[in-house]
Coordinates of C-alpha atoms and ligand atoms in Angstrom, one line a residue:
X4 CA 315.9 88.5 303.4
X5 CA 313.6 90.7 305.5
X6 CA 317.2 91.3 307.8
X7 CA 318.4 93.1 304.4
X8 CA 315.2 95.6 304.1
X9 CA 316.1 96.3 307.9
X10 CA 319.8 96.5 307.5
X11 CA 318.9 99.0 304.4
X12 CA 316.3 101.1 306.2
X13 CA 318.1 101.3 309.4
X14 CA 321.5 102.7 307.9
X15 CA 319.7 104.8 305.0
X16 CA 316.3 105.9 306.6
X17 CA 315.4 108.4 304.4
X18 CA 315.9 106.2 301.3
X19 CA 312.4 105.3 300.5
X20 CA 312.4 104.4 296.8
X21 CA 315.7 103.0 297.4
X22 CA 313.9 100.8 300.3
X23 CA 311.2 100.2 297.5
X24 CA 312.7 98.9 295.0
X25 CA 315.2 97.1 297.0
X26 CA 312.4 95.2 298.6
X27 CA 310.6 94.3 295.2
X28 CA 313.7 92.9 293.8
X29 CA 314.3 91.0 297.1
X30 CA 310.8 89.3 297.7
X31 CA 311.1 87.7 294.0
X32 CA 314.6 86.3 294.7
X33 CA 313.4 85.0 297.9
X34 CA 313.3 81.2 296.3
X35 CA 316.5 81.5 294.1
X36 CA 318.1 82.1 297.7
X37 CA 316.6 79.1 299.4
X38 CA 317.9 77.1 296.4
X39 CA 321.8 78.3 296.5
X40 CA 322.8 78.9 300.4
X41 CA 326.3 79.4 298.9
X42 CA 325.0 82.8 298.2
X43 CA 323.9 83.9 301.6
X44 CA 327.4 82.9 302.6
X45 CA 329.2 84.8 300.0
X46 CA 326.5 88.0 301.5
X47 CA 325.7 88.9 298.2
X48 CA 322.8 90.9 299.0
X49 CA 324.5 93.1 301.7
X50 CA 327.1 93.4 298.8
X51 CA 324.2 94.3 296.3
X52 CA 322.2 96.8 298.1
X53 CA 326.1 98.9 298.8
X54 CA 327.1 101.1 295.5
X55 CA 330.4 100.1 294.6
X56 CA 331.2 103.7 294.6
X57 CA 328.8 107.2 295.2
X58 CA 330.5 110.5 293.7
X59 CA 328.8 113.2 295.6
X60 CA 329.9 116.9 294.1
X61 CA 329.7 120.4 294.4
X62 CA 328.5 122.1 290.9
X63 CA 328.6 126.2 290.9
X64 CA 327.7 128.0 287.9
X65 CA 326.6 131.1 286.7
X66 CA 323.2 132.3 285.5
X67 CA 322.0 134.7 282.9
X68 CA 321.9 137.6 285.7
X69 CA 325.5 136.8 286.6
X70 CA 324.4 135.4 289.6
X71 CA 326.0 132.4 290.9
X72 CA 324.2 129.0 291.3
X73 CA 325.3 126.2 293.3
X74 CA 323.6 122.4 292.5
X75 CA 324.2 119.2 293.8
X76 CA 325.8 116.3 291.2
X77 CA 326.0 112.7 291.9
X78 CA 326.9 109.6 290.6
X79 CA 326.1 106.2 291.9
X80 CA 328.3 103.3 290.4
X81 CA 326.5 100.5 291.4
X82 CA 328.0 97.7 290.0
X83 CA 330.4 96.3 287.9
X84 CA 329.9 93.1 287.8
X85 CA 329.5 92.2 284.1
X86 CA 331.1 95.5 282.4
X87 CA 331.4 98.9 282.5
X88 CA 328.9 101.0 284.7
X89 CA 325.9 102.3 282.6
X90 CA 323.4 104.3 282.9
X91 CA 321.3 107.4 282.6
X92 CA 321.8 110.8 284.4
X93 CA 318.8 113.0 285.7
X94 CA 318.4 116.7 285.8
X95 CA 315.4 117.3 288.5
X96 CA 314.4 119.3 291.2
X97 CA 313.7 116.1 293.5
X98 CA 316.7 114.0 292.5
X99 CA 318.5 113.1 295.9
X100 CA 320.6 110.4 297.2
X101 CA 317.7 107.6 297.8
X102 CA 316.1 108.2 293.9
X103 CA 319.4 107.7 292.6
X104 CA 320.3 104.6 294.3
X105 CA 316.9 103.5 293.4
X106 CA 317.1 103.7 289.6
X107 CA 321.0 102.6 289.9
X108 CA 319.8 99.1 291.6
X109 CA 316.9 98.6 289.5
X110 CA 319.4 99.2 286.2
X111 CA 321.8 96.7 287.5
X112 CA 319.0 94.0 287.0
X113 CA 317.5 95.4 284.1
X114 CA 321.0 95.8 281.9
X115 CA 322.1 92.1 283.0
X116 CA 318.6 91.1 281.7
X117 CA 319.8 92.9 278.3
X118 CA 322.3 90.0 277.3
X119 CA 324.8 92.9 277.0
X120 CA 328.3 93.9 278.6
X121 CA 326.7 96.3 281.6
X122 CA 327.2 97.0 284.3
X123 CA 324.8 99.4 286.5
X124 CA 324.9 103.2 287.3
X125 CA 322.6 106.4 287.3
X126 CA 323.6 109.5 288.2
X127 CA 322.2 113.1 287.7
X128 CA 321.3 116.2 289.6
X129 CA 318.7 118.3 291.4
X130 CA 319.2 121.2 288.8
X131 CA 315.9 122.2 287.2
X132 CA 316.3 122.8 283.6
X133 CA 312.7 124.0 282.8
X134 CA 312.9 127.6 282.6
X135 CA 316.6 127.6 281.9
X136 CA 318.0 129.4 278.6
X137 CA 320.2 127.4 276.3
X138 CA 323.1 129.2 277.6
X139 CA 322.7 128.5 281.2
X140 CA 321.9 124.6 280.5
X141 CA 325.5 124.9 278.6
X142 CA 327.6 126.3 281.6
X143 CA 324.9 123.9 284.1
X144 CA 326.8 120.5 282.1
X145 CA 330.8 122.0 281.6
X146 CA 330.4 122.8 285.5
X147 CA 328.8 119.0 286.1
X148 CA 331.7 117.6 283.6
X149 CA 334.6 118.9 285.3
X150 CA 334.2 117.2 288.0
X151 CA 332.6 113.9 287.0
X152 CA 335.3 113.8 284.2
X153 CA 337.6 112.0 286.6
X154 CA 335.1 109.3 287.5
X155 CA 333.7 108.3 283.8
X156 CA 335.2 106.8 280.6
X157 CA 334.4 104.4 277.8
X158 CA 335.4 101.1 279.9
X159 CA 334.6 102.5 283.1
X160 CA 331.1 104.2 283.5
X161 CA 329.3 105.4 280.8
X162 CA 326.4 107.8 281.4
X163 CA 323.6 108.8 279.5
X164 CA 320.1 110.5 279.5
X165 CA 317.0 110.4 281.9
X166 CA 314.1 112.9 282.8
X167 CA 315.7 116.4 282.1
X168 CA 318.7 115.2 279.9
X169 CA 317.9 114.9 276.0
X170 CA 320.4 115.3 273.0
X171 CA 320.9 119.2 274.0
X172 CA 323.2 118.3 277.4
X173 CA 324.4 115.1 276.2
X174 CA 325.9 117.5 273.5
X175 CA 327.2 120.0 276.6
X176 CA 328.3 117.1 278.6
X177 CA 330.4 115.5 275.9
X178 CA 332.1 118.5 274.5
X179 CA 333.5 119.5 278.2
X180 CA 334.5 115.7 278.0
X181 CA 336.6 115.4 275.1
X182 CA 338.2 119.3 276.1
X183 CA 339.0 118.1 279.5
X184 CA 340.1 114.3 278.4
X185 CA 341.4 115.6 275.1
X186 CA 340.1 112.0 273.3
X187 CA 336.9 111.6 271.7
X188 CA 335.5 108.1 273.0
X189 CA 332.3 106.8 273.4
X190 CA 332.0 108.1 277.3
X191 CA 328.1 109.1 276.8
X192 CA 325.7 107.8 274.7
X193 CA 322.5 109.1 273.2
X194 CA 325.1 111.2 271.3
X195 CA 323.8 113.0 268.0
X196 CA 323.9 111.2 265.1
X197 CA 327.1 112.7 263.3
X198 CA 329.6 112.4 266.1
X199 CA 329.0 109.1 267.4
X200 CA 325.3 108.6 268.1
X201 CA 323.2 105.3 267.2
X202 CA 320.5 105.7 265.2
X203 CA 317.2 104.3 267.0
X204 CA 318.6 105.6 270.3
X205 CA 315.9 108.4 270.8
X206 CA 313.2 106.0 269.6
X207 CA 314.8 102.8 271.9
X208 CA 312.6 102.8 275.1
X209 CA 309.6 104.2 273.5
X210 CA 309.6 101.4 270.7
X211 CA 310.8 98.1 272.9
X212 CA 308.4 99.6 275.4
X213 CA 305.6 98.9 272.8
X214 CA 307.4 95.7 271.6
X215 CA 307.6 94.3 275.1
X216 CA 303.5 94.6 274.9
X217 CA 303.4 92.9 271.4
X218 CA 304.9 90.4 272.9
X219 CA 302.6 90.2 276.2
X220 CA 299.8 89.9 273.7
X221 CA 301.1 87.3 271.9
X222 CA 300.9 84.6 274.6
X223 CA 297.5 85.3 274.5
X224 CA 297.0 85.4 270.6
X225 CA 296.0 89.1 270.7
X226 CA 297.8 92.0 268.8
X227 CA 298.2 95.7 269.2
X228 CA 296.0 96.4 265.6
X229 CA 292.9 98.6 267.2
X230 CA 294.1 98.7 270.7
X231 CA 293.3 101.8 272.7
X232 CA 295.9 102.8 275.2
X233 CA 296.7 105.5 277.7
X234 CA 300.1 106.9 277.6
X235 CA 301.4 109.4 280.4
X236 CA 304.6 111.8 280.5
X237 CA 305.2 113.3 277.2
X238 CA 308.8 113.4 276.8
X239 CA 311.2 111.4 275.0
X240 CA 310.2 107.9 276.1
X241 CA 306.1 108.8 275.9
X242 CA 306.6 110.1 272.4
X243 CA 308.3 107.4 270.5
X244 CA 305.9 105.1 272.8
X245 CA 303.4 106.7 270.8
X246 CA 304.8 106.8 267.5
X247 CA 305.3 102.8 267.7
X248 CA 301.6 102.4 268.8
X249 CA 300.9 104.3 265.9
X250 CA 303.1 102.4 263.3
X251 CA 301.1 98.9 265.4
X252 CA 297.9 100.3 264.5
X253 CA 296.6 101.2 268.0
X254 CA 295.0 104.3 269.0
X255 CA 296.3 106.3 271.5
X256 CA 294.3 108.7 274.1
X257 CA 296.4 110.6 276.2
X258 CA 299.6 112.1 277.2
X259 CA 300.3 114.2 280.7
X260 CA 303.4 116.4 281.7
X261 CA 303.5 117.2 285.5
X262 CA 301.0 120.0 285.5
X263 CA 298.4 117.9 283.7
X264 CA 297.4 115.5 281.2
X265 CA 295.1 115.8 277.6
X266 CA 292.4 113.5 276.8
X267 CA 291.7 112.9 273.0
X268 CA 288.7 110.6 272.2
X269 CA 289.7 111.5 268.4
X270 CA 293.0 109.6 268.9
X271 CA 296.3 111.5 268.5
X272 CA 297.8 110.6 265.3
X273 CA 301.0 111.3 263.8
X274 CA 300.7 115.3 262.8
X275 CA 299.3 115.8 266.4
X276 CA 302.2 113.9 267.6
X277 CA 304.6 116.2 265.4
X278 CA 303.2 119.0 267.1
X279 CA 304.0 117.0 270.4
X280 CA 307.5 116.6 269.7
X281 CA 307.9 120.5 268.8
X282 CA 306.1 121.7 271.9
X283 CA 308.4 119.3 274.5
X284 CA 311.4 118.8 272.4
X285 CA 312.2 122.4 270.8
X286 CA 309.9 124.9 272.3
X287 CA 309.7 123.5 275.7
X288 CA 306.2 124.0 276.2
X289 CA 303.6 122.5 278.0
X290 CA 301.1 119.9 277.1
X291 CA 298.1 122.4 277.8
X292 CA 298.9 124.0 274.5
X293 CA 297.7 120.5 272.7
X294 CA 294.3 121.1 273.7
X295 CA 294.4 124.6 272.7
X296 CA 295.1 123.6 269.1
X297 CA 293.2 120.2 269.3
X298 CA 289.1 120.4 270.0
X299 CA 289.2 117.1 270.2
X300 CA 290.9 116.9 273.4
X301 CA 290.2 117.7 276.8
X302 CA 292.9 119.2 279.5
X303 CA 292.6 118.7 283.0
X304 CA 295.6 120.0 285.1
X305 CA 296.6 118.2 288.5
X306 CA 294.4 118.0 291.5
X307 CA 296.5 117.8 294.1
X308 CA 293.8 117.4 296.3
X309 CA 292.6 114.0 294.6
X310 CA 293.9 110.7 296.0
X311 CA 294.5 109.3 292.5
X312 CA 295.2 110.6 288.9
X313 CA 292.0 110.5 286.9
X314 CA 294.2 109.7 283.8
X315 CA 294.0 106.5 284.9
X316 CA 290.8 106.2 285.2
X317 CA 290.0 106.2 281.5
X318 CA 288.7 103.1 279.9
X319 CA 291.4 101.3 277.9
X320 CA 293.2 98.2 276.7
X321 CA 296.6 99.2 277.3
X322 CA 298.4 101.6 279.9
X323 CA 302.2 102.8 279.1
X324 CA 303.3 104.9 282.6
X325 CA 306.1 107.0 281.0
X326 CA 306.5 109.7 283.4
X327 CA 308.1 109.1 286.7
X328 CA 308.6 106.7 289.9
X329 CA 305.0 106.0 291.5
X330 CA 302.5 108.1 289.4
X331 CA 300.5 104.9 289.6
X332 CA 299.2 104.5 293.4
X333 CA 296.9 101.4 294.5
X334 CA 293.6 103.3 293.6
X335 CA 295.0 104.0 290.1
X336 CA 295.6 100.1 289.3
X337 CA 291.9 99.5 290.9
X338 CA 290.4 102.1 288.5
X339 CA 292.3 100.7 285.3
X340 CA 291.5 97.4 286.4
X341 CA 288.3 98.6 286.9
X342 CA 287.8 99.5 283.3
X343 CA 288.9 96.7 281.5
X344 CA 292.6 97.3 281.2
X345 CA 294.5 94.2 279.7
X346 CA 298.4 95.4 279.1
X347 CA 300.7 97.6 281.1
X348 CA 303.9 97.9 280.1
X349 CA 306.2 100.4 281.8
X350 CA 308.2 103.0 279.9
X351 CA 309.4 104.8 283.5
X352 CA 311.3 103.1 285.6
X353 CA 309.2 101.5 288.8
X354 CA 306.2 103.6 287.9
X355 CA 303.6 101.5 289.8
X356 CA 303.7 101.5 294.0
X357 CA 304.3 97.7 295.1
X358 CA 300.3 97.4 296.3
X359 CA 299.8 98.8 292.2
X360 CA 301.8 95.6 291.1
X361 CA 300.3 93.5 293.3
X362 CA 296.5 94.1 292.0
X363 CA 297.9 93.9 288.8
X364 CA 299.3 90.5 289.4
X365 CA 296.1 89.1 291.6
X366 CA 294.0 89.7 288.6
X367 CA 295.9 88.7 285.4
X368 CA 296.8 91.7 284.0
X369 CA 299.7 91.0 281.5
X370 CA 302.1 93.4 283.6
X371 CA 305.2 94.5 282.4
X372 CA 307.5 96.2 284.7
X373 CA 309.9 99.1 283.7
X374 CA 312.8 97.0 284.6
X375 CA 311.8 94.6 281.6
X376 CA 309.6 96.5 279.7
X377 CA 311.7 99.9 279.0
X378 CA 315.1 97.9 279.0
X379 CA 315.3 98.8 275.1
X380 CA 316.6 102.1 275.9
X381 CA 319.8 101.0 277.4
X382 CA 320.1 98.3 275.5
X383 CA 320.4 100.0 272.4
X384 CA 322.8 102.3 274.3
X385 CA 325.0 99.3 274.6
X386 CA 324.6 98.7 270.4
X387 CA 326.1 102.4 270.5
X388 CA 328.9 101.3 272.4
X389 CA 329.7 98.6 270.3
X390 CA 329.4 100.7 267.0
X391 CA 331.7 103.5 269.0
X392 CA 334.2 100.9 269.6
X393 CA 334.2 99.5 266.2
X394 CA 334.2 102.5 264.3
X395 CA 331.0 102.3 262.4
X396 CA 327.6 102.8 262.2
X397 CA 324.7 100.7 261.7
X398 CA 321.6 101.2 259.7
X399 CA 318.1 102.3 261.3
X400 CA 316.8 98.6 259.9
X401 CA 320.2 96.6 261.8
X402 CA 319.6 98.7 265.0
X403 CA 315.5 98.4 265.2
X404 CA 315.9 94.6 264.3
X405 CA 318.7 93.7 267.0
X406 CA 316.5 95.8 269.8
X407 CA 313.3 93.7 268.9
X408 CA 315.3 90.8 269.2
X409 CA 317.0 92.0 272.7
X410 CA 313.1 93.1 273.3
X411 CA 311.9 89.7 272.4
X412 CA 314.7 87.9 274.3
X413 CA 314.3 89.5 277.7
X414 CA 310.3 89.1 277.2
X415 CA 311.4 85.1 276.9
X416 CA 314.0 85.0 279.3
X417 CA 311.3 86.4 282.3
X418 CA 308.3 84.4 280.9
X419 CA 310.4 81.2 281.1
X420 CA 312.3 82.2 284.3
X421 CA 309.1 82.8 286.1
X422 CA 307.3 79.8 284.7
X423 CA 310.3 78.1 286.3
X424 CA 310.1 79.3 289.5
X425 CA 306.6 78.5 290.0
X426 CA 304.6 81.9 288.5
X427 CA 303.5 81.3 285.5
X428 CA 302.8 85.2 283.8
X429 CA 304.3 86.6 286.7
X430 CA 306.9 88.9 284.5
X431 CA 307.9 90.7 287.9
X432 CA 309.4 87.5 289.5
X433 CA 310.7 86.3 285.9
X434 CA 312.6 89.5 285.4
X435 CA 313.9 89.8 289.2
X436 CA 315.7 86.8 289.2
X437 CA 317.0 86.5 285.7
X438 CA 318.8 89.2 286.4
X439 CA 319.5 89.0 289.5
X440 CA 321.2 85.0 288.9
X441 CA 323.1 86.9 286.0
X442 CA 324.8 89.6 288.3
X443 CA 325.4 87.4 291.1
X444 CA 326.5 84.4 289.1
X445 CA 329.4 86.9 288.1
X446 CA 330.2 88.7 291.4
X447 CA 330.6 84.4 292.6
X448 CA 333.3 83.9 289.5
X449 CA 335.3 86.9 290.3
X450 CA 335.7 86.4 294.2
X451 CA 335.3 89.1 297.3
X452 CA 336.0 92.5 295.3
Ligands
NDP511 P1 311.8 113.4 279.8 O1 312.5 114.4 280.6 O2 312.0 113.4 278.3 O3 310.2 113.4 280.0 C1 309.7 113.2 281.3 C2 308.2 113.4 281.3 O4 307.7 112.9 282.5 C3 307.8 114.8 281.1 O5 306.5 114.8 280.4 C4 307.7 115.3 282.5 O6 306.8 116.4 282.7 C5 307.1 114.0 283.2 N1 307.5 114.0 284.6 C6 308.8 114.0 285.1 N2 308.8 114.0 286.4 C7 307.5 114.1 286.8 C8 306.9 114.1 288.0 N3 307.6 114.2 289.2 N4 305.5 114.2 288.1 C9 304.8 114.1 286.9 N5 305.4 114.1 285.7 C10 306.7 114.1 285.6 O7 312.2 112.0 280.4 P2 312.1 110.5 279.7 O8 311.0 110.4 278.8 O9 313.5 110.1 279.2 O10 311.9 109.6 281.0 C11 310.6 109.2 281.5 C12 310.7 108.0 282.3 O11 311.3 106.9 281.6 C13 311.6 108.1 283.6 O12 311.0 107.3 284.6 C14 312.9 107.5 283.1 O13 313.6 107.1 284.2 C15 312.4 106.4 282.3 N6 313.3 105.8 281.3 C16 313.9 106.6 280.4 C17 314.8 106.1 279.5 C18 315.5 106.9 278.4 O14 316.1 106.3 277.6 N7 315.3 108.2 278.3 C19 315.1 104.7 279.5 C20 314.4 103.9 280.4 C21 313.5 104.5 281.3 P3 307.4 117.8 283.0 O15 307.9 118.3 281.7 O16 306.2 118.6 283.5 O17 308.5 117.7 284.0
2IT512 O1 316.7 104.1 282.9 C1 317.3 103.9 281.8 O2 317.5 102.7 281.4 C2 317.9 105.0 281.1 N1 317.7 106.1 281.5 C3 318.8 104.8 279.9 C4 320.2 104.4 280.4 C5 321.2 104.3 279.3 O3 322.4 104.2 279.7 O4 320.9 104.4 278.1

């Protein structure tokens, strides 16, 4: 097991989330491996930890000035082993080959852990769309289509969004699609609602976030009624985190961007959070402007000469990291431990550093990790695949009660696993090796491919 971290680090060095989360997964499986040797013989994990298939690309475009731009584009197919690849695509400055490979492995796990048909993929680019007219984000996507066209389709790989790619590029992405293709198929979700898209998908991995933590609670008797909880990022998965902490009666304290965060002892409630999804969604503003317009709340932009984000060090009952990879370090789980906190449940994917987890774990916490916790997004990504496929559309009541039940299922399927396995609570084993028996379990059946 510790020969595949090495075998990893040596032939990718500079791969270190991909190293990261590639050792998390691996220390939890660590006893489903001594169990089945036939899996060490089959080298499953030296198949894991290698993408099926990485499309590296070239993607020139023009700018408002007429100046041309050039952008890397990836796309990292992980695995196929139990359907089509799926999932997201990110537009950012810092995406490279080692943050894609990252989320890819960690979505293998977390979409097997979804009882669904999929497989595991991410894909994105470093283009930075903050700043960027409507226009330029158009000719940005047709440039990125036209060549990932020849990669993607319905039963093949199907991408959606991530940090930097909302409803406005899915839209881009799409229609270069179906020109270049000339067949409208489900090849994207998080599609708008009148050509294709699932209702609930915005809301997904915001609201199983918060029903992963209802259901942390519940082991314990306890509910969400009059909880206070810090929320960071303040994008699509923070907001509808919010919006179902609201509808749970909890009260909610903060949200961040990555200049700063806002503070509001007042609570936001749901016209402050209308103002929220304006600013981010439609004017593209920054979360600054909310404690310009609310007294109640308190700005404080980034330090970066701090060691750890004082966001965290609010007192609270329940923490929802919805930002990015690592924005909690070590001191940040001290401090919320610190104060009290009882619930984290991760909206971003692997949001907490590994020594993070581990205080977390050593003291009780009910800990949720992104891999479980914001599964609900893709999930109900797959329930837009199924209604593309049959032709028809389900109601916001069908979709919202079949992703509580996937929420509830996968928050069973890792509380049992890990009880099983010797970690009672533990949901980071529990998760880890659900998933991970799922995947492999199919990769055995369908022989050396
Ligand atoms: P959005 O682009 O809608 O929002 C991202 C938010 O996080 C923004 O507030 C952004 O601030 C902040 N952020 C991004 N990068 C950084 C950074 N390097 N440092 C500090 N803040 C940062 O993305 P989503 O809400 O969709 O994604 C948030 C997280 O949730 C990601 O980890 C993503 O992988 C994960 N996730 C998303 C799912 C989905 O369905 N969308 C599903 C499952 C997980 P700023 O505007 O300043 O950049
Ligand atoms: O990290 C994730 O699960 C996502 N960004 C959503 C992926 C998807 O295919 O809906």
């Amino acid at each position: 097991m510790s020969d595949i971290i090495q075998i990893v680090k040596s032939k990718d060095p500079t791969e270190k989330e991909f190293h990261q989360a590639v050792g998390e997964v691996m220390e939890s499986v660590k006893p489903v491996l001594d169990r089945n040797p036939e899996y060490g013989n089959a080298k499953i994990l030296e198949r894991l930890v290698e993408p099926e298939r990485v499309i590296l690309f070239r993607v020139p475009w023009l700018d408002d000035q007429g100046t041309i731009q050039v952008n890397r584009g990836f796309r990292i197919e992980m695995s196929s082993a139990i359907g089509p690849y799926k999932g997201g695509l990110r537009f950012h400055p810092s995406v490279n080959l080692g943050i894609l490979k990252f989320l890819a492995f960690e979505q293998v796990f977390k979409n097997a852990l979804t009882t669904l048909p999929m497989g595991g993929g991410k894909g994105g680019s470093d283009f930075d769309p903050k700043g960027k007219s409507d226009n330029e984000v158009m000719r940005f996507c047709q440039s990125f289509m036209c060549e990932l066209f020849r990669y993607i389709g319905p039963n093949t790989d199907v991408p959606a969004g991530d940090i930097g790619v909302g409803g406005r590029e899915i839209g881009y992405l799409f229609g270069m699609y179906k020109k270049l293709r000339n067949e409208f198929t489900g090849v994207l979700t998080g599609k708008s609602l009148n050509w294709g898209g699932s209702l609930i998908r915005p809301e997904a991995t915001g609201y199983g976030c918060v029903y992963f933590a209802a259901e942390m609670l519940a082991t314990k008797n306890k509910s969400l009624e009059g909880a206070t909880c810090l929320v960071s990022g303040s994008g699509n998965v923070a907001q509808y985190t919010v919006e179902k902490l609201l509808d749970m009666k909890a009260k909610v304290l903060s949200l961040s961007d990555s200049s700063g965060y806002i503070y509001d002892e007042s609570g936001i409630d749901r016209e402050k959070l209308e103002f929220v999804k304006t600013l981010k969604t439609i004017k593209r503003g920054r979360i600054k402007e909310y404690a310009d317009k609310y007294p109640t709340a308190v700005y404080t932009p980034v330090d970066p000469a701090l060691d750890y984000n004082p966001l965290w060090r609010h007192k609270a009952d329940c923490a929802f990291p919805s930002a990015t990879q690592n924005e909690v370090n070590a001191k940040d789980a001290q401090n919320l431990v610190d104060n009290g906190i009882k619930v984290v449940s991760e909206g971003a994917n692997m949001p907490t550093v590994p020594e993070g987890v581990d205080i977390f774990i050593d003291k009780g916490i009910l800990y949720g990790p992104g891999k479980a916790a914001n599964a609900g997004g893709v999930s109900v990504s797959g329930l837009e695949m199924t209604q593309n496929s049959m032709r028809l559309s389900w109601t916001r009541e069908e979709v919202d009660n079949r992703l509580r039940m996937i929420m509830q299922s996968i928050h069973k399927t890792s509380l049992d696993t890990a009880e099983q396995y010797g970690k009672p609570g533990n949901y980071v084993v529990g998760a880890n090796i659900a998933g991970f028996v799922k995947v492999v379990d199919a990769m055995m059946d369908q022989g050396l491919v």
